[in-house]
Short mmCIF file of N, CA and C in Angstrom, two decimals:
data_model
loop_
_atom_site.label_atom_id
_atom_site.label_comp_id
_atom_site.label_asym_id
_atom_site.label_seq_id
_atom_site.Cartn_x
_atom_site.Cartn_y
_atom_site.Cartn_z
N MET A 250 -41.32 -46.65 -8.49
CA MET A 250 -42.10 -46.74 -9.77
C MET A 250 -42.61 -45.27 -10.68
N SER A 251 -42.34 -44.59 -11.58
CA SER A 251 -42.82 -44.43 -12.44
C SER A 251 -44.44 -43.57 -12.99
N LEU A 252 -45.11 -42.68 -12.73
CA LEU A 252 -46.11 -42.54 -13.10
C LEU A 252 -46.06 -41.56 -14.68
N ILE A 253 -47.49 -41.64 -15.35
CA ILE A 253 -47.17 -40.81 -16.57
C ILE A 253 -48.36 -40.13 -16.21
N SER A 254 -47.62 -38.35 -16.12
CA SER A 254 -49.28 -37.34 -16.42
C SER A 254 -50.29 -37.80 -17.33
N PRO A 255 -51.04 -36.26 -17.56
CA PRO A 255 -51.98 -36.62 -18.44
C PRO A 255 -51.11 -35.63 -19.41
N ILE A 256 -51.52 -35.66 -20.45
CA ILE A 256 -51.16 -34.68 -21.28
C ILE A 256 -51.38 -32.70 -21.07
N GLY A 257 -50.65 -32.15 -20.81
CA GLY A 257 -51.28 -30.74 -20.31
C GLY A 257 -50.16 -29.76 -21.54
N VAL A 258 -50.41 -28.39 -21.06
CA VAL A 258 -49.63 -27.61 -21.51
C VAL A 258 -48.21 -27.01 -21.11
N PHE A 259 -47.50 -27.09 -21.39
CA PHE A 259 -46.05 -27.24 -21.03
C PHE A 259 -46.00 -25.40 -20.90
N SER A 260 -45.77 -25.22 -19.46
CA SER A 260 -45.63 -23.51 -19.35
C SER A 260 -43.80 -23.59 -18.42
N PHE A 261 -43.24 -22.32 -18.71
CA PHE A 261 -41.86 -22.58 -18.33
C PHE A 261 -40.96 -24.27 -18.42
N PRO A 262 -40.76 -24.35 -19.52
CA PRO A 262 -40.05 -25.87 -19.64
C PRO A 262 -38.59 -25.08 -19.75
N SER A 263 -37.53 -26.08 -18.78
CA SER A 263 -36.13 -25.75 -18.17
C SER A 263 -35.65 -27.38 -18.83
N LEU A 264 -35.81 -28.31 -19.80
CA LEU A 264 -35.49 -29.17 -19.97
C LEU A 264 -33.96 -29.71 -20.22
N PHE A 265 -33.37 -28.91 -21.44
CA PHE A 265 -32.01 -29.19 -21.47
C PHE A 265 -31.09 -28.56 -21.39
N ALA A 266 -31.54 -27.64 -20.28
CA ALA A 266 -30.34 -26.71 -19.10
C ALA A 266 -30.65 -26.32 -18.23
N PRO A 267 -29.89 -26.90 -17.00
CA PRO A 267 -30.63 -26.30 -15.29
C PRO A 267 -31.28 -24.64 -15.30
N THR A 268 -32.20 -24.68 -14.83
CA THR A 268 -32.01 -23.03 -14.21
C THR A 268 -32.30 -22.99 -12.39
N SER A 269 -31.67 -21.96 -12.13
CA SER A 269 -31.54 -21.56 -10.54
C SER A 269 -32.09 -20.42 -10.39
N PHE A 270 -32.87 -20.14 -9.28
CA PHE A 270 -33.32 -19.34 -8.75
C PHE A 270 -32.65 -18.64 -7.16
N GLN A 271 -32.50 -17.36 -7.26
CA GLN A 271 -31.74 -16.68 -5.99
C GLN A 271 -30.82 -17.90 -5.27
N GLY A 272 -29.88 -18.44 -6.34
CA GLY A 272 -29.13 -19.05 -5.50
C GLY A 272 -28.86 -20.37 -5.45
N GLN A 273 -29.74 -20.89 -5.56
CA GLN A 273 -30.06 -22.25 -5.42
C GLN A 273 -29.67 -23.43 -6.64
N GLU A 274 -29.20 -24.90 -6.24
CA GLU A 274 -29.05 -25.44 -7.29
C GLU A 274 -29.39 -25.39 -8.29
N GLY A 275 -29.31 -25.43 -9.54
CA GLY A 275 -29.64 -25.45 -10.70
C GLY A 275 -30.92 -26.86 -10.55
N ARG A 276 -31.74 -26.66 -11.35
CA ARG A 276 -33.09 -27.66 -11.95
C ARG A 276 -33.31 -27.65 -12.90
N TYR A 277 -33.79 -28.90 -13.86
CA TYR A 277 -34.81 -29.00 -14.87
C TYR A 277 -36.04 -28.88 -14.40
N SER A 278 -36.69 -28.86 -14.91
CA SER A 278 -38.36 -28.23 -14.90
C SER A 278 -39.11 -28.06 -15.68
N VAL A 279 -40.38 -28.38 -15.90
CA VAL A 279 -40.95 -28.00 -16.60
C VAL A 279 -42.64 -27.99 -15.77
N THR A 280 -43.40 -26.99 -15.89
CA THR A 280 -44.75 -26.87 -15.63
C THR A 280 -46.16 -27.55 -16.73
N LEU A 281 -47.04 -28.32 -16.02
CA LEU A 281 -48.01 -29.08 -16.78
C LEU A 281 -49.70 -27.81 -16.27
N ILE A 282 -50.03 -27.78 -17.39
CA ILE A 282 -51.33 -26.98 -16.89
C ILE A 282 -52.23 -27.78 -17.41
N PHE A 283 -53.25 -28.33 -16.91
CA PHE A 283 -54.34 -29.41 -17.06
C PHE A 283 -55.66 -28.64 -17.20
N GLY A 284 -56.38 -28.73 -18.67
CA GLY A 284 -57.72 -28.57 -18.46
C GLY A 284 -58.49 -29.10 -18.00
N ALA A 285 -59.70 -29.32 -17.94
CA ALA A 285 -61.43 -29.39 -18.30
C ALA A 285 -61.04 -31.21 -19.00
N ASP A 286 -60.38 -31.15 -19.84
CA ASP A 286 -60.24 -32.45 -20.77
C ASP A 286 -59.42 -33.57 -19.92
N ALA A 287 -58.09 -32.72 -19.56
CA ALA A 287 -57.02 -33.94 -19.12
C ALA A 287 -57.48 -34.04 -17.54
N GLN A 288 -58.12 -33.50 -16.99
CA GLN A 288 -58.75 -33.74 -15.32
C GLN A 288 -59.94 -34.80 -15.67
N LYS A 289 -60.55 -35.03 -16.46
CA LYS A 289 -61.30 -36.21 -16.28
C LYS A 289 -60.57 -37.78 -16.90
N THR A 290 -58.96 -37.64 -17.20
CA THR A 290 -58.32 -38.80 -17.39
C THR A 290 -57.90 -39.46 -16.25
N PRO A 291 -58.03 -41.08 -16.22
CA PRO A 291 -57.54 -41.79 -15.66
C PRO A 291 -55.41 -41.34 -15.23
N GLU A 292 -54.94 -40.91 -15.81
CA GLU A 292 -53.62 -40.21 -15.25
C GLU A 292 -53.73 -39.04 -14.58
N TYR A 293 -54.84 -38.18 -14.48
CA TYR A 293 -55.05 -37.33 -13.33
C TYR A 293 -55.56 -37.57 -12.38
N LYS A 294 -56.24 -38.43 -12.39
CA LYS A 294 -56.77 -39.42 -11.32
C LYS A 294 -55.80 -39.69 -10.75
N GLU A 295 -54.83 -40.12 -11.39
CA GLU A 295 -53.52 -41.20 -10.33
C GLU A 295 -53.10 -40.14 -9.85
N LEU A 296 -52.48 -38.95 -10.67
CA LEU A 296 -51.87 -37.79 -10.15
C LEU A 296 -52.07 -37.75 -9.12
N LYS A 297 -53.56 -37.28 -8.52
CA LYS A 297 -54.02 -36.84 -7.46
C LYS A 297 -53.78 -37.65 -6.30
N LYS A 298 -54.21 -38.76 -6.54
CA LYS A 298 -54.05 -40.08 -5.85
C LYS A 298 -52.69 -40.46 -5.18
N SER A 299 -51.59 -40.22 -6.49
CA SER A 299 -50.44 -40.39 -6.02
C SER A 299 -49.48 -39.23 -5.02
N ILE A 300 -50.30 -37.95 -4.80
CA ILE A 300 -49.88 -36.94 -4.35
C ILE A 300 -50.42 -37.08 -2.71
N MET A 301 -51.64 -37.87 -2.80
CA MET A 301 -52.34 -37.73 -1.42
C MET A 301 -51.71 -39.15 -0.51
N ALA A 302 -51.02 -40.17 -1.26
CA ALA A 302 -50.26 -41.60 -1.03
C ALA A 302 -49.35 -40.86 -0.17
N ALA A 303 -48.71 -40.40 -1.12
CA ALA A 303 -47.30 -39.66 -0.16
C ALA A 303 -46.91 -38.77 0.80
N ALA A 304 -48.73 -38.17 0.67
CA ALA A 304 -48.34 -37.00 1.73
C ALA A 304 -49.26 -38.09 2.85
N THR A 305 -49.84 -39.17 2.90
CA THR A 305 -50.09 -39.65 3.97
C THR A 305 -48.77 -40.72 4.36
N ASP A 306 -48.00 -41.52 3.39
CA ASP A 306 -46.82 -41.67 3.85
C ASP A 306 -45.77 -40.76 5.23
N LYS A 307 -45.95 -39.90 4.66
CA LYS A 307 -45.18 -39.14 5.39
C LYS A 307 -45.52 -38.20 6.57
N PHE A 308 -47.07 -38.14 6.32
CA PHE A 308 -47.49 -37.44 7.73
C PHE A 308 -48.59 -37.66 8.22
N GLY A 309 -49.17 -39.01 7.91
CA GLY A 309 -50.06 -39.62 8.31
C GLY A 309 -51.61 -39.36 8.11
N GLY A 310 -52.36 -40.20 8.79
CA GLY A 310 -53.97 -39.78 8.57
C GLY A 310 -54.28 -38.08 8.53
N GLU A 311 -53.50 -37.14 8.71
CA GLU A 311 -53.59 -36.06 9.17
C GLU A 311 -53.23 -35.10 7.54
N ALA A 312 -53.18 -36.14 7.04
CA ALA A 312 -52.71 -35.45 5.71
C ALA A 312 -53.82 -34.60 4.70
N VAL A 313 -55.17 -35.07 5.06
CA VAL A 313 -56.00 -34.62 3.96
C VAL A 313 -56.29 -33.24 4.55
N GLU A 314 -56.72 -33.04 6.01
CA GLU A 314 -56.81 -31.48 7.09
C GLU A 314 -55.46 -30.85 6.77
N LEU A 315 -54.40 -31.23 6.85
CA LEU A 315 -53.03 -30.69 6.27
C LEU A 315 -52.36 -29.86 5.54
N PHE A 316 -53.09 -30.41 3.94
CA PHE A 316 -54.05 -29.98 2.90
C PHE A 316 -54.74 -29.17 2.81
N LYS A 317 -55.92 -28.59 3.36
CA LYS A 317 -56.96 -28.19 3.44
C LYS A 317 -56.44 -27.17 4.23
N SER A 318 -56.33 -26.76 5.04
CA SER A 318 -55.27 -26.02 5.99
C SER A 318 -54.18 -24.98 5.40
N GLY A 319 -53.70 -25.77 4.29
CA GLY A 319 -52.50 -25.18 4.04
C GLY A 319 -51.24 -25.14 4.63
N LYS A 320 -51.63 -25.81 5.78
CA LYS A 320 -50.24 -26.46 6.17
C LYS A 320 -49.32 -27.24 5.36
N ILE A 321 -49.47 -27.86 4.50
CA ILE A 321 -48.73 -28.93 3.88
C ILE A 321 -48.65 -28.19 2.05
N ASN A 322 -47.35 -27.89 1.74
CA ASN A 322 -47.48 -27.63 0.02
C ASN A 322 -47.81 -28.82 -0.81
N ASN A 323 -48.86 -28.78 -1.37
CA ASN A 323 -49.80 -28.93 -2.39
C ASN A 323 -49.31 -29.02 -3.99
N PRO A 324 -48.84 -29.82 -4.87
CA PRO A 324 -47.80 -29.58 -6.30
C PRO A 324 -49.09 -28.93 -6.87
N LEU A 325 -50.17 -29.41 -6.75
CA LEU A 325 -51.50 -29.17 -8.01
C LEU A 325 -51.76 -28.42 -7.12
N ARG A 326 -52.20 -27.15 -7.81
CA ARG A 326 -53.06 -26.18 -7.82
C ARG A 326 -53.84 -25.57 -8.92
N PRO A 327 -54.87 -24.34 -8.61
CA PRO A 327 -55.73 -23.46 -9.32
C PRO A 327 -55.02 -23.03 -9.97
N CYS A 328 -55.32 -22.97 -11.37
CA CYS A 328 -54.77 -21.77 -12.40
C CYS A 328 -54.99 -20.32 -11.92
N THR A 329 -55.98 -19.92 -11.10
CA THR A 329 -56.85 -18.81 -10.99
C THR A 329 -55.28 -18.20 -9.34
N SER A 330 -54.45 -19.26 -9.15
CA SER A 330 -53.86 -18.96 -7.97
C SER A 330 -52.64 -18.13 -8.24
N VAL A 331 -52.33 -17.87 -9.78
CA VAL A 331 -51.49 -17.32 -10.14
C VAL A 331 -51.41 -16.15 -11.52
N GLU A 332 -50.47 -15.09 -11.58
CA GLU A 332 -51.28 -14.46 -13.36
C GLU A 332 -49.81 -14.48 -13.89
N TYR A 333 -49.82 -15.44 -14.73
CA TYR A 333 -48.99 -15.97 -16.00
C TYR A 333 -50.04 -15.94 -17.11
N ASN A 334 -49.33 -15.83 -18.28
CA ASN A 334 -49.84 -16.02 -19.37
C ASN A 334 -50.17 -17.21 -20.04
N GLY A 335 -51.34 -17.31 -20.42
CA GLY A 335 -51.39 -18.76 -20.36
C GLY A 335 -52.25 -19.45 -19.32
N TYR A 336 -52.08 -18.98 -18.39
CA TYR A 336 -52.86 -19.42 -17.03
C TYR A 336 -54.31 -19.36 -17.32
N ASP A 337 -54.92 -19.02 -17.66
CA ASP A 337 -56.28 -18.43 -17.81
C ASP A 337 -57.50 -19.10 -18.46
N VAL A 338 -57.14 -20.70 -17.91
CA VAL A 338 -57.44 -21.71 -18.56
C VAL A 338 -58.99 -22.02 -17.57
N PRO A 339 -60.41 -22.17 -17.90
CA PRO A 339 -61.23 -22.31 -16.95
C PRO A 339 -60.99 -23.65 -16.19
N ASP A 340 -60.96 -23.68 -15.20
CA ASP A 340 -61.23 -24.66 -13.85
C ASP A 340 -59.92 -25.19 -14.23
N GLY A 341 -59.03 -24.56 -14.74
CA GLY A 341 -57.75 -25.33 -14.94
C GLY A 341 -56.69 -25.52 -13.74
N MET A 342 -55.97 -26.33 -13.31
CA MET A 342 -54.74 -26.93 -12.39
C MET A 342 -53.77 -26.92 -13.42
N PHE A 343 -52.46 -26.17 -12.21
CA PHE A 343 -51.45 -26.77 -12.75
C PHE A 343 -50.13 -27.63 -11.79
N ALA A 344 -49.38 -28.25 -12.43
CA ALA A 344 -48.52 -28.29 -11.20
C ALA A 344 -46.83 -28.45 -12.17
N LYS A 345 -45.71 -28.43 -10.96
CA LYS A 345 -44.17 -28.45 -11.38
C LYS A 345 -43.94 -29.54 -11.50
N PHE A 346 -43.12 -29.76 -12.24
CA PHE A 346 -42.34 -31.33 -12.15
C PHE A 346 -40.74 -31.04 -12.40
N TRP A 347 -39.64 -31.47 -10.97
CA TRP A 347 -38.38 -31.19 -11.36
C TRP A 347 -37.54 -32.14 -10.98
N SER A 348 -36.10 -32.03 -11.51
CA SER A 348 -35.13 -32.88 -10.76
C SER A 348 -33.86 -32.15 -10.90
N LYS A 349 -32.97 -32.53 -10.28
CA LYS A 349 -31.62 -32.43 -10.48
C LYS A 349 -31.07 -32.75 -11.66
N ASN A 350 -31.66 -33.77 -11.99
CA ASN A 350 -30.90 -34.95 -13.40
C ASN A 350 -31.59 -34.17 -14.81
N GLN A 351 -30.78 -34.79 -15.41
CA GLN A 351 -31.68 -34.37 -16.82
C GLN A 351 -32.41 -34.98 -17.12
N PRO A 352 -33.66 -34.98 -17.72
CA PRO A 352 -34.72 -35.92 -18.30
C PRO A 352 -34.07 -35.69 -20.04
N ASN A 353 -34.75 -37.10 -20.12
CA ASN A 353 -34.67 -37.28 -21.55
C ASN A 353 -35.96 -36.75 -22.15
N VAL A 354 -36.31 -36.10 -23.66
CA VAL A 354 -36.82 -36.04 -23.89
C VAL A 354 -36.95 -36.52 -24.96
N ILE A 355 -38.48 -36.75 -25.80
CA ILE A 355 -38.62 -37.68 -26.47
C ILE A 355 -39.87 -36.70 -27.24
N ASP A 356 -40.23 -36.98 -28.44
CA ASP A 356 -41.49 -36.92 -29.29
C ASP A 356 -42.49 -37.95 -29.66
N GLY A 357 -44.11 -37.51 -29.90
CA GLY A 357 -44.46 -38.93 -29.75
C GLY A 357 -44.54 -39.82 -30.40
N ASN A 358 -43.11 -39.93 -31.79
CA ASN A 358 -42.82 -40.86 -32.17
C ASN A 358 -41.72 -41.67 -31.55
N LEU A 359 -41.67 -40.86 -30.49
CA LEU A 359 -40.70 -41.73 -29.41
C LEU A 359 -38.84 -41.51 -29.81
N VAL A 360 -38.86 -40.50 -30.26
CA VAL A 360 -37.74 -39.92 -31.24
C VAL A 360 -37.07 -38.95 -29.59
N ASP A 361 -35.53 -38.84 -30.30
CA ASP A 361 -35.35 -37.83 -29.07
C ASP A 361 -35.10 -36.56 -29.74
N VAL A 362 -35.92 -35.55 -29.01
CA VAL A 362 -35.73 -33.87 -29.24
C VAL A 362 -34.67 -33.53 -29.26
N ILE A 363 -34.29 -33.04 -30.43
CA ILE A 363 -32.89 -32.59 -30.15
C ILE A 363 -33.42 -30.90 -30.47
N ASN A 364 -34.02 -30.71 -31.14
CA ASN A 364 -34.31 -29.21 -31.28
C ASN A 364 -34.64 -28.51 -30.24
N LYS A 365 -34.20 -27.91 -29.50
CA LYS A 365 -34.35 -27.10 -28.30
C LYS A 365 -35.92 -26.14 -28.57
N GLU A 366 -35.66 -25.51 -29.78
CA GLU A 366 -36.92 -24.60 -30.07
C GLU A 366 -38.88 -25.28 -30.18
N LEU A 367 -38.33 -26.86 -30.69
CA LEU A 367 -39.41 -27.28 -30.43
C LEU A 367 -39.98 -27.71 -29.14
N VAL A 368 -39.58 -27.30 -27.56
CA VAL A 368 -40.08 -27.34 -26.17
C VAL A 368 -40.52 -25.86 -26.36
N TYR A 369 -41.59 -25.38 -26.16
CA TYR A 369 -41.92 -23.81 -25.72
C TYR A 369 -42.74 -24.25 -24.99
N ALA A 370 -43.17 -23.05 -24.02
CA ALA A 370 -44.25 -22.45 -23.38
C ALA A 370 -45.60 -22.56 -24.64
N GLY A 371 -46.42 -23.63 -24.23
CA GLY A 371 -47.63 -23.82 -25.38
C GLY A 371 -47.30 -24.97 -25.92
N CYS A 372 -46.69 -25.38 -25.77
CA CYS A 372 -46.75 -26.80 -26.68
C CYS A 372 -46.95 -27.98 -25.79
N LEU A 373 -47.75 -28.95 -26.43
CA LEU A 373 -48.13 -29.96 -25.60
C LEU A 373 -47.40 -31.14 -25.15
N GLY A 374 -47.40 -31.84 -24.17
CA GLY A 374 -46.89 -32.58 -23.39
C GLY A 374 -47.16 -33.50 -22.17
N ARG A 375 -46.57 -34.33 -21.78
CA ARG A 375 -46.80 -34.81 -20.63
C ARG A 375 -45.45 -35.25 -19.81
N VAL A 376 -45.51 -35.97 -18.90
CA VAL A 376 -43.64 -36.09 -17.91
C VAL A 376 -44.03 -37.78 -17.62
N SER A 377 -43.18 -38.27 -16.86
CA SER A 377 -42.95 -39.31 -16.16
C SER A 377 -42.46 -38.76 -14.81
N PHE A 378 -43.30 -39.23 -14.09
CA PHE A 378 -42.60 -38.91 -12.55
C PHE A 378 -43.09 -39.28 -11.19
N LYS A 379 -41.98 -38.77 -9.97
CA LYS A 379 -42.43 -39.89 -8.87
C LYS A 379 -42.47 -38.58 -8.04
N PRO A 380 -43.64 -39.03 -7.33
CA PRO A 380 -44.63 -38.03 -6.06
C PRO A 380 -43.73 -38.27 -5.11
N PHE A 381 -43.02 -37.10 -4.02
CA PHE A 381 -42.26 -37.58 -3.24
C PHE A 381 -42.99 -36.59 -1.72
N ALA A 382 -42.97 -37.01 -0.59
CA ALA A 382 -42.67 -35.76 0.65
C ALA A 382 -41.77 -35.26 1.23
N TYR A 383 -42.05 -33.95 1.45
CA TYR A 383 -40.92 -33.92 2.37
C TYR A 383 -41.50 -32.23 3.67
N ASP A 384 -39.90 -32.54 4.56
CA ASP A 384 -40.27 -32.05 5.93
C ASP A 384 -39.10 -31.35 6.17
N THR A 385 -38.62 -29.96 5.37
CA THR A 385 -37.67 -29.77 5.60
C THR A 385 -37.52 -28.22 6.28
N SER A 386 -37.02 -27.35 7.36
CA SER A 386 -36.58 -26.56 8.08
C SER A 386 -38.06 -25.58 7.84
N GLY A 387 -39.30 -26.57 7.97
CA GLY A 387 -40.22 -25.93 8.26
C GLY A 387 -41.10 -25.91 6.73
N ASN A 388 -40.34 -26.41 5.98
CA ASN A 388 -41.08 -26.04 4.26
C ASN A 388 -41.58 -27.83 4.27
N ARG A 389 -42.93 -27.85 4.19
CA ARG A 389 -43.37 -29.38 4.68
C ARG A 389 -44.59 -29.67 3.02
N GLY A 390 -44.86 -30.36 2.46
CA GLY A 390 -45.46 -30.46 1.60
C GLY A 390 -45.22 -32.06 0.30
N VAL A 391 -45.67 -31.40 -0.51
CA VAL A 391 -45.44 -33.38 -1.66
C VAL A 391 -44.95 -32.39 -2.97
N GLY A 392 -44.06 -32.95 -3.64
CA GLY A 392 -43.35 -32.26 -5.02
C GLY A 392 -43.39 -33.66 -5.88
N LEU A 393 -43.18 -33.28 -7.07
CA LEU A 393 -43.06 -33.91 -8.18
C LEU A 393 -41.96 -34.38 -8.73
N GLY A 394 -41.22 -35.41 -8.25
CA GLY A 394 -39.92 -35.56 -9.40
C GLY A 394 -39.99 -36.05 -10.58
N LEU A 395 -39.11 -35.23 -11.59
CA LEU A 395 -39.46 -35.29 -12.70
C LEU A 395 -38.24 -36.60 -13.54
N ASP A 396 -38.58 -37.27 -14.09
CA ASP A 396 -38.03 -38.45 -14.69
C ASP A 396 -37.81 -38.40 -16.31
N ASN A 397 -38.75 -38.14 -17.42
CA ASN A 397 -38.27 -37.77 -19.03
C ASN A 397 -40.10 -36.80 -18.81
N ALA A 398 -39.83 -36.58 -20.74
CA ALA A 398 -40.53 -35.64 -20.89
C ALA A 398 -41.15 -36.02 -22.21
N GLN A 399 -42.20 -36.18 -22.84
CA GLN A 399 -42.78 -36.44 -24.21
C GLN A 399 -43.32 -35.19 -24.50
N VAL A 400 -42.87 -34.87 -25.36
CA VAL A 400 -43.73 -33.47 -26.57
C VAL A 400 -44.52 -34.36 -27.61
N THR A 401 -45.54 -34.07 -27.72
CA THR A 401 -46.39 -34.71 -27.99
C THR A 401 -47.37 -33.67 -28.99
N ASP A 402 -47.52 -32.08 -29.35
CA ASP A 402 -47.99 -31.31 -29.97
C ASP A 402 -47.25 -29.76 -30.61
N VAL A 403 -46.45 -29.87 -31.18
CA VAL A 403 -45.80 -28.30 -31.52
C VAL A 403 -46.54 -27.66 -32.74
N THR A 404 -47.98 -27.36 -32.51
CA THR A 404 -48.67 -26.77 -33.78
C THR A 404 -49.40 -25.74 -33.04
N THR A 405 -49.19 -26.00 -31.41
CA THR A 405 -50.05 -25.07 -30.81
C THR A 405 -49.27 -23.61 -30.78
N PRO A 406 -50.29 -22.67 -30.16
CA PRO A 406 -49.33 -21.09 -30.14
C PRO A 406 -48.87 -21.09 -28.79
N ARG A 407 -47.50 -20.41 -28.81
CA ARG A 407 -46.69 -19.87 -27.58
C ARG A 407 -48.00 -19.25 -26.60
N ILE A 408 -47.54 -19.65 -25.41
CA ILE A 408 -48.02 -18.92 -24.17
C ILE A 408 -47.64 -17.52 -23.44
N ASP A 409 -45.90 -17.52 -23.89
CA ASP A 409 -45.12 -16.64 -23.04
C ASP A 409 -45.61 -15.35 -24.11
N GLY A 410 -45.94 -15.07 -25.03
CA GLY A 410 -46.28 -13.71 -25.32
C GLY A 410 -44.84 -13.84 -26.65
N ARG A 411 -43.66 -14.54 -26.86
CA ARG A 411 -43.18 -14.40 -27.60
C ARG A 411 -43.60 -14.82 -28.91
N LYS A 412 -43.18 -14.29 -30.22
CA LYS A 412 -43.92 -14.41 -31.50
C LYS A 412 -42.51 -14.82 -32.07
N SER A 413 -42.80 -15.69 -33.60
CA SER A 413 -41.89 -15.74 -34.30
C SER A 413 -40.91 -14.34 -35.01
N ALA A 414 -39.85 -14.95 -35.92
CA ALA A 414 -39.13 -13.96 -35.94
C ALA A 414 -40.32 -13.37 -37.38
N ASP A 415 -40.77 -14.55 -37.94
CA ASP A 415 -41.32 -13.91 -39.18
C ASP A 415 -42.36 -13.35 -39.25
N LYS A 416 -42.65 -13.30 -37.67
CA LYS A 416 -43.98 -12.65 -37.46
C LYS A 416 -43.68 -10.90 -36.80
N GLN A 417 -42.79 -10.90 -36.77
CA GLN A 417 -42.15 -10.18 -35.81
C GLN A 417 -41.51 -8.49 -37.29
N PHE A 418 -40.98 -9.66 -38.23
CA PHE A 418 -40.42 -8.56 -39.12
C PHE A 418 -41.18 -8.97 -40.44
N GLY A 419 -41.09 -7.83 -41.46
CA GLY A 419 -41.35 -7.31 -42.76
C GLY A 419 -40.10 -8.06 -43.79
N ALA A 420 -40.45 -8.97 -44.96
CA ALA A 420 -39.74 -9.28 -46.02
C ALA A 420 -39.10 -8.10 -46.22
N VAL A 421 -37.55 -7.98 -46.43
CA VAL A 421 -36.42 -7.28 -47.00
C VAL A 421 -35.79 -7.13 -48.76
N ALA A 422 -36.12 -6.70 -49.47
CA ALA A 422 -35.56 -6.95 -51.05
C ALA A 422 -33.99 -7.23 -50.96
N GLY A 423 -33.65 -8.62 -51.50
CA GLY A 423 -32.29 -9.14 -52.26
C GLY A 423 -31.73 -9.67 -50.35
N GLY A 424 -32.60 -9.73 -48.93
CA GLY A 424 -32.36 -9.81 -47.90
C GLY A 424 -32.65 -11.23 -47.86
N GLY A 425 -32.47 -12.66 -48.60
CA GLY A 425 -32.35 -13.96 -48.69
C GLY A 425 -30.97 -14.11 -48.37
N VAL A 426 -30.47 -14.20 -47.58
CA VAL A 426 -29.20 -14.86 -47.34
C VAL A 426 -29.15 -16.05 -46.55
N ALA A 427 -30.18 -16.40 -46.35
CA ALA A 427 -30.32 -18.13 -46.00
C ALA A 427 -30.58 -18.74 -47.24
N GLU A 428 -30.63 -18.21 -48.40
CA GLU A 428 -31.06 -19.17 -49.74
C GLU A 428 -29.75 -18.56 -50.48
N LYS A 429 -28.79 -17.70 -50.16
CA LYS A 429 -27.76 -17.11 -51.29
C LYS A 429 -26.59 -18.29 -51.27
N GLU A 430 -26.07 -19.11 -52.04
CA GLU A 430 -24.85 -19.36 -52.27
C GLU A 430 -23.71 -19.30 -52.81
N LEU A 431 -22.75 -19.17 -51.81
CA LEU A 431 -21.26 -18.47 -52.17
C LEU A 431 -20.39 -18.87 -53.47
N GLU A 432 -19.95 -18.27 -54.10
CA GLU A 432 -19.40 -18.50 -54.88
C GLU A 432 -17.92 -18.91 -54.86
N ASP A 433 -17.20 -19.94 -55.57
CA ASP A 433 -15.57 -20.47 -55.08
C ASP A 433 -14.88 -19.49 -54.64
N ASP A 434 -15.03 -18.84 -55.02
CA ASP A 434 -14.21 -17.26 -54.94
C ASP A 434 -14.87 -16.53 -53.45
N GLU A 435 -15.54 -16.63 -52.95
CA GLU A 435 -16.23 -15.88 -51.92
C GLU A 435 -15.45 -16.87 -50.32
N MET A 436 -15.80 -18.13 -50.42
CA MET A 436 -15.64 -19.06 -49.98
C MET A 436 -13.87 -19.24 -49.11
N PRO A 437 -13.91 -19.27 -47.75
CA PRO A 437 -13.12 -18.61 -47.01
C PRO A 437 -11.73 -20.15 -46.78
N PHE A 438 -12.25 -20.90 -47.60
CA PHE A 438 -11.00 -22.06 -47.73
C PHE A 438 -10.42 -22.48 -49.37
#
């Protein structure tokens, strides 16, 4: 059964095309950053409980100690553990959700998001996910399988440092080609 995450800030979204790292098979993914308000929600509490349940199912009653000692990987990490743009959230936590299968991406009105530019590092959203535990080749922990994503706010600033073109360039006289209509004799057909 899929669970729903709290609304968080999207970081490193790769929801329309898979990305690969060091020759691994490509994956669709998004990292969500959770501030203090998100951490007070029932969805966040359920996220934590589901991580613990997956760990306990796989590693038994010693799961708590394994997490505390760092012997198994916890998908929920403090923002202070990394140095990325936008992770300077007081008491913030983040989690990465991923899948080999492409998720559906919808907006707050349940409409498919077709414009990939609306899904950026800094927009707000949430995901449906399934926690799973793993123990492969000495790599042990809990992962968060991505099912689908919902973008809920695209008015928030980017956190990746990228600026929009209109913020980087000044206007140029006569440069409005997007508005210029071609005359009949200028058309190639």
